[in-house]
mmCIF file of N, CA and C in Angstrom:
data_model
loop_
_atom_site.group_PDB
_atom_site.id
_atom_site.type_symbol
_atom_site.label_atom_id
_atom_site.label_comp_id
_atom_site.label_asym_id
_atom_site.label_seq_id
_atom_site.Cartn_x
_atom_site.Cartn_y
_atom_site.Cartn_z
ATOM 1 N N MET A 219 -39.629 19.670 29.916
ATOM 2 C CA MET A 219 -41.025 19.369 30.204
ATOM 3 C C MET A 219 -41.620 18.580 29.039
ATOM 4 N N ASP A 220 -42.622 17.810 29.324
ATOM 5 C CA ASP A 220 -43.298 16.990 28.332
ATOM 6 C C ASP A 220 -43.925 17.874 27.249
ATOM 7 N N ARG A 221 -43.686 17.511 25.995
ATOM 8 C CA ARG A 221 -44.192 18.308 24.874
ATOM 9 C C ARG A 221 -45.718 18.398 24.887
ATOM 10 N N LYS A 222 -46.381 17.317 25.290
ATOM 11 C CA LYS A 222 -47.846 17.304 25.356
ATOM 12 C C LYS A 222 -48.349 18.358 26.348
ATOM 13 N N VAL A 223 -47.697 18.458 27.485
ATOM 14 C CA VAL A 223 -48.054 19.456 28.502
ATOM 15 C C VAL A 223 -47.825 20.860 27.952
ATOM 16 N N GLU A 224 -46.716 21.046 27.258
ATOM 17 C CA GLU A 224 -46.405 22.359 26.680
ATOM 18 C C GLU A 224 -47.438 22.765 25.632
ATOM 19 N N ILE A 225 -47.891 21.827 24.831
ATOM 20 C CA ILE A 225 -48.913 22.129 23.819
ATOM 21 C C ILE A 225 -50.223 22.516 24.492
ATOM 22 N N LYS A 226 -50.584 21.841 25.559
ATOM 23 C CA LYS A 226 -51.807 22.196 26.295
ATOM 24 C C LYS A 226 -51.689 23.593 26.895
ATOM 25 N N LYS A 227 -50.518 23.934 27.412
ATOM 26 C CA LYS A 227 -50.303 25.278 27.955
ATOM 27 C C LYS A 227 -50.432 26.331 26.858
ATOM 28 N N LEU A 228 -49.873 26.034 25.695
ATOM 29 C CA LEU A 228 -49.977 26.956 24.571
ATOM 30 C C LEU A 228 -51.435 27.116 24.146
ATOM 31 N N ALA A 229 -52.192 26.034 24.114
ATOM 32 C CA ALA A 229 -53.613 26.097 23.742
ATOM 33 C C ALA A 229 -54.391 26.986 24.708
ATOM 34 N N ARG A 230 -54.110 26.872 26.003
ATOM 35 C CA ARG A 230 -54.785 27.739 26.989
ATOM 36 C C ARG A 230 -54.400 29.201 26.781
ATOM 37 N N ARG A 231 -53.135 29.437 26.496
ATOM 38 C CA ARG A 231 -52.662 30.805 26.261
ATOM 39 C C ARG A 231 -53.330 31.394 25.018
ATOM 40 N N ILE A 232 -53.456 30.582 23.977
ATOM 41 C CA ILE A 232 -54.076 31.049 22.737
ATOM 42 C C ILE A 232 -55.527 31.447 22.975
ATOM 43 N N LYS A 233 -56.268 30.653 23.739
ATOM 44 C CA LYS A 233 -57.663 31.006 24.046
ATOM 45 C C LYS A 233 -57.748 32.373 24.711
ATOM 46 N N PHE A 234 -56.792 32.658 25.571
ATOM 47 C CA PHE A 234 -56.786 33.924 26.300
ATOM 48 C C PHE A 234 -56.449 35.107 25.389
ATOM 49 N N ILE A 235 -55.457 34.954 24.511
ATOM 50 C CA ILE A 235 -54.999 36.096 23.710
ATOM 51 C C ILE A 235 -55.702 36.242 22.366
ATOM 52 N N LEU A 236 -56.426 35.230 21.928
ATOM 53 C CA LEU A 236 -57.032 35.239 20.596
ATOM 54 C C LEU A 236 -57.860 36.488 20.283
ATOM 55 N N PRO A 237 -58.679 36.988 21.205
ATOM 56 C CA PRO A 237 -59.457 38.186 20.872
ATOM 57 C C PRO A 237 -58.606 39.419 20.558
ATOM 58 N N TYR A 238 -57.343 39.402 20.962
ATOM 59 C CA TYR A 238 -56.466 40.557 20.768
ATOM 60 C C TYR A 238 -55.555 40.415 19.552
ATOM 61 N N VAL A 239 -55.635 39.294 18.881
ATOM 62 C CA VAL A 239 -54.787 39.041 17.716
ATOM 63 C C VAL A 239 -55.540 39.532 16.484
ATOM 64 N N GLU A 240 -55.190 40.733 16.046
ATOM 65 C CA GLU A 240 -55.969 41.399 15.003
ATOM 66 C C GLU A 240 -55.352 41.377 13.609
ATOM 67 N N SER A 241 -54.135 40.869 13.468
ATOM 68 C CA SER A 241 -53.496 40.895 12.154
ATOM 69 C C SER A 241 -52.803 39.567 11.868
ATOM 70 N N GLU A 242 -52.437 39.386 10.613
ATOM 71 C CA GLU A 242 -51.696 38.184 10.235
ATOM 72 C C GLU A 242 -50.328 38.169 10.916
ATOM 73 N N GLU A 243 -49.699 39.321 11.015
ATOM 74 C CA GLU A 243 -48.387 39.397 11.670
ATOM 75 C C GLU A 243 -48.473 38.984 13.140
ATOM 76 N N LEU A 244 -49.511 39.437 13.831
ATOM 77 C CA LEU A 244 -49.694 39.021 15.227
ATOM 78 C C LEU A 244 -50.011 37.533 15.318
ATOM 79 N N THR A 245 -50.766 37.022 14.358
ATOM 80 C CA THR A 245 -51.037 35.582 14.321
ATOM 81 C C THR A 245 -49.725 34.813 14.226
ATOM 82 N N GLU A 246 -48.840 35.260 13.338
ATOM 83 C CA GLU A 246 -47.544 34.600 13.178
ATOM 84 C C GLU A 246 -46.740 34.639 14.471
ATOM 85 N N ASN A 247 -46.639 35.822 15.073
ATOM 86 C CA ASN A 247 -45.779 35.995 16.250
ATOM 87 C C ASN A 247 -46.359 35.393 17.526
ATOM 88 N N ALA A 248 -47.653 35.534 17.731
ATOM 89 C CA ALA A 248 -48.262 35.106 18.998
ATOM 90 C C ALA A 248 -48.767 33.667 18.978
ATOM 91 N N LEU A 249 -49.144 33.169 17.818
ATOM 92 C CA LEU A 249 -49.736 31.834 17.743
ATOM 93 C C LEU A 249 -48.829 30.807 17.066
ATOM 94 N N VAL A 250 -48.257 31.172 15.935
ATOM 95 C CA VAL A 250 -47.512 30.201 15.132
ATOM 96 C C VAL A 250 -46.083 29.991 15.635
ATOM 97 N N MET A 251 -45.355 31.067 15.880
ATOM 98 C CA MET A 251 -43.959 30.924 16.295
ATOM 99 C C MET A 251 -43.808 30.116 17.586
ATOM 100 N N PRO A 252 -44.647 30.321 18.604
ATOM 101 C CA PRO A 252 -44.522 29.463 19.795
ATOM 102 C C PRO A 252 -44.722 27.976 19.481
ATOM 103 N N PHE A 253 -45.621 27.669 18.552
ATOM 104 C CA PHE A 253 -45.829 26.268 18.164
ATOM 105 C C PHE A 253 -44.601 25.712 17.448
ATOM 106 N N ILE A 254 -44.035 26.493 16.549
ATOM 107 C CA ILE A 254 -42.831 26.060 15.834
ATOM 108 C C ILE A 254 -41.705 25.780 16.828
ATOM 109 N N GLN A 255 -41.596 26.623 17.840
ATOM 110 C CA GLN A 255 -40.572 26.408 18.862
ATOM 111 C C GLN A 255 -40.868 25.148 19.679
ATOM 112 N N LEU A 256 -42.152 24.866 19.919
ATOM 113 C CA LEU A 256 -42.514 23.624 20.613
ATOM 114 C C LEU A 256 -42.126 22.382 19.814
ATOM 115 N N LEU A 257 -42.097 22.517 18.503
ATOM 116 C CA LEU A 257 -41.684 21.398 17.660
ATOM 117 C C LEU A 257 -40.185 21.135 17.770
ATOM 118 N N GLY A 258 -39.487 22.046 18.422
ATOM 119 C CA GLY A 258 -38.057 21.845 18.631
ATOM 120 C C GLY A 258 -37.163 22.712 17.777
ATOM 121 N N PHE A 259 -37.744 23.610 17.007
ATOM 122 C CA PHE A 259 -36.931 24.496 16.183
ATOM 123 C C PHE A 259 -36.533 25.722 16.985
ATOM 124 N N ASP A 260 -35.281 26.072 16.902
ATOM 125 C CA ASP A 260 -34.758 27.266 17.539
ATOM 126 C C ASP A 260 -35.192 28.461 16.690
ATOM 127 N N ALA A 261 -35.503 29.563 17.336
ATOM 128 C CA ALA A 261 -35.918 30.759 16.603
ATOM 129 C C ALA A 261 -34.845 31.188 15.604
ATOM 130 N N ASP A 262 -33.582 30.876 15.887
ATOM 131 C CA ASP A 262 -32.505 31.223 14.961
ATOM 132 C C ASP A 262 -32.558 30.401 13.678
ATOM 133 N N GLN A 263 -33.235 29.270 13.709
ATOM 134 C CA GLN A 263 -33.362 28.429 12.521
ATOM 135 C C GLN A 263 -34.515 28.876 11.633
ATOM 136 N N VAL A 264 -35.375 29.695 12.170
ATOM 137 C CA VAL A 264 -36.559 30.143 11.444
ATOM 138 C C VAL A 264 -36.216 31.444 10.750
ATOM 139 N N ARG A 265 -36.369 31.459 9.468
ATOM 140 C CA ARG A 265 -36.006 32.643 8.694
ATOM 141 C C ARG A 265 -37.250 33.274 8.090
ATOM 142 N N ALA A 266 -37.397 34.536 8.379
ATOM 143 C CA ALA A 266 -38.466 35.275 7.725
ATOM 144 C C ALA A 266 -37.962 35.824 6.396
ATOM 145 N N ASP A 267 -36.650 35.782 6.192
ATOM 146 C CA ASP A 267 -36.055 36.217 4.932
ATOM 147 C C ASP A 267 -36.245 35.103 3.913
ATOM 148 N N THR A 268 -37.251 35.233 3.116
ATOM 149 C CA THR A 268 -37.641 34.154 2.206
ATOM 150 C C THR A 268 -37.467 34.560 0.747
ATOM 151 N N ARG A 269 -36.465 35.391 0.480
ATOM 152 C CA ARG A 269 -36.272 35.878 -0.885
ATOM 153 C C ARG A 269 -36.053 34.756 -1.896
ATOM 154 N N ASN A 270 -35.421 33.684 -1.453
ATOM 155 C CA ASN A 270 -35.164 32.588 -2.391
ATOM 156 C C ASN A 270 -36.427 31.826 -2.769
ATOM 157 N N THR A 271 -37.530 32.092 -2.107
ATOM 158 C CA THR A 271 -38.788 31.411 -2.431
ATOM 159 C C THR A 271 -39.854 32.392 -2.899
ATOM 160 N N THR A 272 -39.428 33.582 -3.276
ATOM 161 C CA THR A 272 -40.370 34.609 -3.699
ATOM 162 C C THR A 272 -40.960 34.280 -5.064
ATOM 163 N N LEU A 273 -42.251 34.478 -5.170
ATOM 164 C CA LEU A 273 -42.941 34.341 -6.449
ATOM 165 C C LEU A 273 -43.352 35.736 -6.899
ATOM 166 N N TYR A 274 -43.029 36.075 -8.121
ATOM 167 C CA TYR A 274 -43.348 37.396 -8.631
ATOM 168 C C TYR A 274 -44.519 37.301 -9.595
ATOM 169 N N LYS A 275 -45.469 38.170 -9.387
ATOM 170 C CA LYS A 275 -46.596 38.298 -10.303
ATOM 171 C C LYS A 275 -46.712 39.783 -10.615
ATOM 172 N N LEU A 276 -47.403 40.080 -11.655
ATOM 173 C CA LEU A 276 -47.608 41.470 -12.007
ATOM 174 C C LEU A 276 -48.232 42.213 -10.835
ATOM 175 N N LYS A 277 -47.597 43.257 -10.369
ATOM 176 C CA LYS A 277 -48.072 44.120 -9.282
ATOM 177 C C LYS A 277 -48.111 43.426 -7.918
ATOM 178 N N GLU A 278 -47.557 42.223 -7.798
ATOM 179 C CA GLU A 278 -47.660 41.524 -6.517
ATOM 180 C C GLU A 278 -46.439 40.639 -6.301
ATOM 181 N N THR A 279 -45.899 40.700 -5.119
ATOM 182 C CA THR A 279 -44.815 39.813 -4.727
ATOM 183 C C THR A 279 -45.311 38.982 -3.560
ATOM 184 N N ARG A 280 -45.181 37.673 -3.661
ATOM 185 C CA ARG A 280 -45.664 36.776 -2.602
ATOM 186 C C ARG A 280 -44.508 35.951 -2.077
ATOM 187 N N ARG A 281 -44.467 35.796 -0.763
ATOM 188 C CA ARG A 281 -43.448 34.988 -0.108
ATOM 189 C C ARG A 281 -44.101 34.153 0.979
ATOM 190 N N PRO A 282 -43.535 32.986 1.247
ATOM 191 C CA PRO A 282 -44.039 32.217 2.391
ATOM 192 C C PRO A 282 -43.711 32.953 3.682
ATOM 193 N N SER A 283 -44.432 32.638 4.728
ATOM 194 C CA SER A 283 -44.226 33.319 6.005
ATOM 195 C C SER A 283 -42.870 32.999 6.607
ATOM 196 N N TYR A 284 -42.508 31.727 6.616
ATOM 197 C CA TYR A 284 -41.236 31.306 7.204
ATOM 198 C C TYR A 284 -40.621 30.180 6.400
ATOM 199 N N THR A 285 -39.300 30.116 6.459
ATOM 200 C CA THR A 285 -38.570 28.964 5.949
ATOM 201 C C THR A 285 -37.673 28.478 7.079
ATOM 202 N N ILE A 286 -37.650 27.190 7.298
ATOM 203 C CA ILE A 286 -36.864 26.613 8.386
ATOM 204 C C ILE A 286 -35.848 25.651 7.780
ATOM 205 N N PHE A 287 -34.594 25.891 8.105
ATOM 206 C CA PHE A 287 -33.499 25.121 7.531
ATOM 207 C C PHE A 287 -32.912 24.159 8.549
ATOM 208 N N LYS A 288 -32.436 23.044 8.052
ATOM 209 C CA LYS A 288 -31.700 22.076 8.865
ATOM 210 C C LYS A 288 -30.487 21.662 8.041
ATOM 211 N N ASP A 289 -29.305 21.822 8.604
ATOM 212 C CA ASP A 289 -28.058 21.518 7.887
ATOM 213 C C ASP A 289 -27.999 22.256 6.548
ATOM 214 N N ASP A 290 -28.368 23.535 6.563
ATOM 215 C CA ASP A 290 -28.343 24.401 5.377
ATOM 216 C C ASP A 290 -29.245 23.926 4.242
ATOM 217 N N ARG A 291 -30.199 23.081 4.532
ATOM 218 C CA ARG A 291 -31.174 22.628 3.531
ATOM 219 C C ARG A 291 -32.562 23.003 4.015
ATOM 220 N N LEU A 292 -33.382 23.489 3.085
ATOM 221 C CA LEU A 292 -34.740 23.880 3.446
ATOM 222 C C LEU A 292 -35.509 22.655 3.932
ATOM 223 N N ASN A 293 -35.901 22.677 5.176
ATOM 224 C CA ASN A 293 -36.582 21.541 5.788
ATOM 225 C C ASN A 293 -38.092 21.754 5.842
ATOM 226 N N LEU A 294 -38.514 22.950 6.245
ATOM 227 C CA LEU A 294 -39.944 23.219 6.439
ATOM 228 C C LEU A 294 -40.298 24.581 5.871
ATOM 229 N N LEU A 295 -41.307 24.607 5.051
ATOM 230 C CA LEU A 295 -41.852 25.821 4.463
ATOM 231 C C LEU A 295 -43.157 26.106 5.187
ATOM 232 N N VAL A 296 -43.338 27.317 5.705
ATOM 233 C CA VAL A 296 -44.520 27.640 6.505
ATOM 234 C C VAL A 296 -45.274 28.799 5.866
ATOM 235 N N GLU A 297 -46.556 28.591 5.620
ATOM 236 C CA GLU A 297 -47.439 29.650 5.136
ATOM 237 C C GLU A 297 -48.487 29.900 6.208
ATOM 238 N N CYS A 298 -48.552 31.142 6.682
ATOM 239 C CA CYS A 298 -49.489 31.515 7.747
ATOM 240 C C CYS A 298 -50.589 32.410 7.197
ATOM 241 N N ALA A 299 -51.741 32.269 7.778
ATOM 242 C CA ALA A 299 -52.879 33.129 7.481
ATOM 243 C C ALA A 299 -53.387 33.700 8.801
ATOM 244 N N HIS A 300 -54.174 34.737 8.729
ATOM 245 C CA HIS A 300 -54.807 35.283 9.930
ATOM 246 C C HIS A 300 -55.698 34.200 10.533
ATOM 247 N N HIS A 301 -55.825 34.199 11.843
ATOM 248 C CA HIS A 301 -56.564 33.114 12.504
ATOM 249 C C HIS A 301 -58.037 33.051 12.115
ATOM 250 N N ARG A 302 -58.573 34.095 11.528
ATOM 251 C CA ARG A 302 -59.978 34.066 11.086
ATOM 252 C C ARG A 302 -60.131 33.561 9.649
ATOM 253 N N GLU A 303 -59.020 33.351 8.965
ATOM 254 C CA GLU A 303 -59.047 32.918 7.563
ATOM 255 C C GLU A 303 -59.198 31.401 7.458
ATOM 256 N N LYS A 304 -59.790 30.972 6.344
ATOM 257 C CA LYS A 304 -59.901 29.541 6.051
ATOM 258 C C LYS A 304 -58.625 29.096 5.344
ATOM 259 N N LEU A 305 -58.092 27.978 5.769
ATOM 260 C CA LEU A 305 -56.841 27.497 5.186
ATOM 261 C C LEU A 305 -56.987 27.124 3.715
ATOM 262 N N GLU A 306 -58.167 26.720 3.310
ATOM 263 C CA GLU A 306 -58.393 26.340 1.913
ATOM 264 C C GLU A 306 -58.021 27.478 0.968
ATOM 265 N N ASP A 307 -58.195 28.710 1.426
ATOM 266 C CA ASP A 307 -57.895 29.867 0.585
ATOM 267 C C ASP A 307 -56.395 30.046 0.346
ATOM 268 N N PHE A 308 -55.551 29.335 1.089
ATOM 269 C CA PHE A 308 -54.104 29.501 1.003
ATOM 270 C C PHE A 308 -53.386 28.251 0.497
ATOM 271 N N GLU A 309 -54.133 27.204 0.206
ATOM 272 C CA GLU A 309 -53.517 25.955 -0.256
ATOM 273 C C GLU A 309 -52.756 26.133 -1.560
ATOM 274 N N SER A 310 -53.311 26.893 -2.491
ATOM 275 C CA SER A 310 -52.636 27.062 -3.783
ATOM 276 C C SER A 310 -51.328 27.834 -3.620
ATOM 277 N N SER A 311 -51.296 28.811 -2.722
ATOM 278 C CA SER A 311 -50.046 29.548 -2.473
ATOM 279 C C SER A 311 -48.979 28.622 -1.918
ATOM 280 N N LEU A 312 -49.340 27.822 -0.928
ATOM 281 C CA LEU A 312 -48.381 26.886 -0.341
ATOM 282 C C LEU A 312 -47.872 25.916 -1.400
ATOM 283 N N ASN A 313 -48.756 25.438 -2.231
ATOM 284 C CA ASN A 313 -48.377 24.504 -3.288
ATOM 285 C C ASN A 313 -47.382 25.145 -4.259
ATOM 286 N N ARG A 314 -47.632 26.383 -4.647
ATOM 287 C CA ARG A 314 -46.707 27.080 -5.551
ATOM 288 C C ARG A 314 -45.344 27.267 -4.894
ATOM 289 N N TYR A 315 -45.317 27.685 -3.632
ATOM 290 C CA TYR A 315 -44.036 27.851 -2.931
ATOM 291 C C TYR A 315 -43.290 26.526 -2.857
ATOM 292 N N TRP A 316 -44.008 25.467 -2.517
ATOM 293 C CA TRP A 316 -43.345 24.175 -2.370
ATOM 294 C C TRP A 316 -42.740 23.718 -3.695
ATOM 295 N N HIS A 317 -43.474 23.867 -4.794
ATOM 296 C CA HIS A 317 -42.969 23.430 -6.093
ATOM 297 C C HIS A 317 -41.734 24.219 -6.506
ATOM 298 N N LYS A 318 -41.605 25.435 -6.015
ATOM 299 C CA LYS A 318 -40.404 26.218 -6.319
ATOM 300 C C LYS A 318 -39.223 25.764 -5.466
ATOM 301 N N THR A 319 -39.462 25.298 -4.246
ATOM 302 C CA THR A 319 -38.377 25.018 -3.303
ATOM 303 C C THR A 319 -38.106 23.544 -3.051
ATOM 304 N N LYS A 320 -39.123 22.711 -3.137
ATOM 305 C CA LYS A 320 -39.011 21.278 -2.824
ATOM 306 C C LYS A 320 -38.539 21.047 -1.384
ATOM 307 N N ALA A 321 -39.111 21.758 -0.440
ATOM 308 C CA ALA A 321 -38.802 21.562 0.979
ATOM 309 C C ALA A 321 -39.215 20.155 1.401
ATOM 310 N N ASN A 322 -38.602 19.649 2.459
ATOM 311 C CA ASN A 322 -38.966 18.319 2.964
ATOM 312 C C ASN A 322 -40.407 18.283 3.460
ATOM 313 N N TYR A 323 -40.834 19.376 4.089
ATOM 314 C CA TYR A 323 -42.183 19.464 4.652
ATOM 315 C C TYR A 323 -42.753 20.847 4.375
ATOM 316 N N ALA A 324 -44.072 20.923 4.408
ATOM 317 C CA ALA A 324 -44.761 22.198 4.253
ATOM 318 C C ALA A 324 -45.847 22.279 5.322
ATOM 319 N N MET A 325 -46.014 23.460 5.875
ATOM 320 C CA MET A 325 -47.034 23.666 6.906
ATOM 321 C C MET A 325 -47.927 24.835 6.489
ATOM 322 N N LEU A 326 -49.211 24.619 6.600
ATOM 323 C CA LEU A 326 -50.202 25.655 6.359
ATOM 324 C C LEU A 326 -50.959 25.839 7.657
ATOM 325 N N THR A 327 -51.023 27.074 8.152
ATOM 326 C CA THR A 327 -51.663 27.294 9.443
ATOM 327 C C THR A 327 -52.279 28.682 9.548
ATOM 328 N N ASN A 328 -53.284 28.759 10.400
ATOM 329 C CA ASN A 328 -53.841 30.047 10.794
ATOM 330 C C ASN A 328 -53.638 30.247 12.300
ATOM 331 N N GLY A 329 -52.771 29.450 12.880
ATOM 332 C CA GLY A 329 -52.479 29.540 14.305
ATOM 333 C C GLY A 329 -53.422 28.727 15.172
ATOM 334 N N ILE A 330 -54.537 28.310 14.615
ATOM 335 C CA ILE A 330 -55.516 27.478 15.317
ATOM 336 C C ILE A 330 -55.483 26.072 14.726
ATOM 337 N N GLU A 331 -55.523 26.021 13.420
ATOM 338 C CA GLU A 331 -55.480 24.752 12.697
ATOM 339 C C GLU A 331 -54.125 24.646 11.994
ATOM 340 N N TYR A 332 -53.531 23.472 12.067
ATOM 341 C CA TYR A 332 -52.231 23.226 11.445
ATOM 342 C C TYR A 332 -52.352 22.055 10.491
ATOM 343 N N ARG A 333 -51.887 22.254 9.275
ATOM 344 C CA ARG A 333 -51.821 21.171 8.292
ATOM 345 C C ARG A 333 -50.359 21.011 7.903
ATOM 346 N N ILE A 334 -49.823 19.838 8.151
ATOM 347 C CA ILE A 334 -48.421 19.574 7.855
ATOM 348 C C ILE A 334 -48.361 18.485 6.794
ATOM 349 N N TYR A 335 -47.610 18.771 5.737
ATOM 350 C CA TYR A 335 -47.529 17.882 4.585
ATOM 351 C C TYR A 335 -46.090 17.414 4.386
ATOM 352 N N SER A 336 -45.923 16.164 4.019
ATOM 353 C CA SER A 336 -44.604 15.655 3.628
ATOM 354 C C SER A 336 -44.379 16.005 2.158
ATOM 355 N N SER A 337 -43.151 15.854 1.703
ATOM 356 C CA SER A 337 -42.875 16.134 0.292
ATOM 357 C C SER A 337 -43.663 15.178 -0.613
ATOM 358 N N ALA A 338 -43.865 13.941 -0.183
ATOM 359 C CA ALA A 338 -44.660 12.990 -0.978
ATOM 360 C C ALA A 338 -46.102 13.470 -1.111
ATOM 361 N N MET A 339 -46.653 14.004 -0.042
ATOM 362 C CA MET A 339 -48.026 14.527 -0.089
ATOM 363 C C MET A 339 -48.098 15.749 -1.000
ATOM 364 N N MET A 340 -47.085 16.608 -0.953
ATOM 365 C CA MET A 340 -47.085 17.811 -1.786
ATOM 366 C C MET A 340 -46.944 17.441 -3.260
ATOM 367 N N ARG A 341 -46.141 16.425 -3.563
ATOM 368 C CA ARG A 341 -45.980 16.003 -4.960
ATOM 369 C C ARG A 341 -47.295 15.527 -5.554
ATOM 370 N N SER A 342 -48.154 14.953 -4.735
ATOM 371 C CA SER A 342 -49.425 14.427 -5.239
ATOM 372 C C SER A 342 -50.454 15.529 -5.476
ATOM 373 N N ASN A 343 -50.170 16.736 -5.017
ATOM 374 C CA ASN A 343 -51.104 17.867 -5.234
ATOM 375 C C ASN A 343 -50.944 18.441 -6.617
#
């Protein structure tokens, strides 16, 4: 099916389920993962095991939401926020993760708004 049609179907579905999405984890599973799959990534390519990109701080461990590999190379780094959160509040986290990994692309999303950056764009940050 046409990707444009699929995105419109996903948008209608999101409008319907949005009031029931109460956590960041539900945002990831109900809003973000279907979009990632629409981009053509198989769920098997999406890894929630992001230990290689973990940043350690005193009393806090931070990891990106997803890492997506292509040919065993990190292709896309994804940082998700709850759909009620402003993406600006998560830009510095995404930037830190990217500088540690040098992924080809980085995505920052709350399931409603998506910001996708190339490595050239991330280097300029």
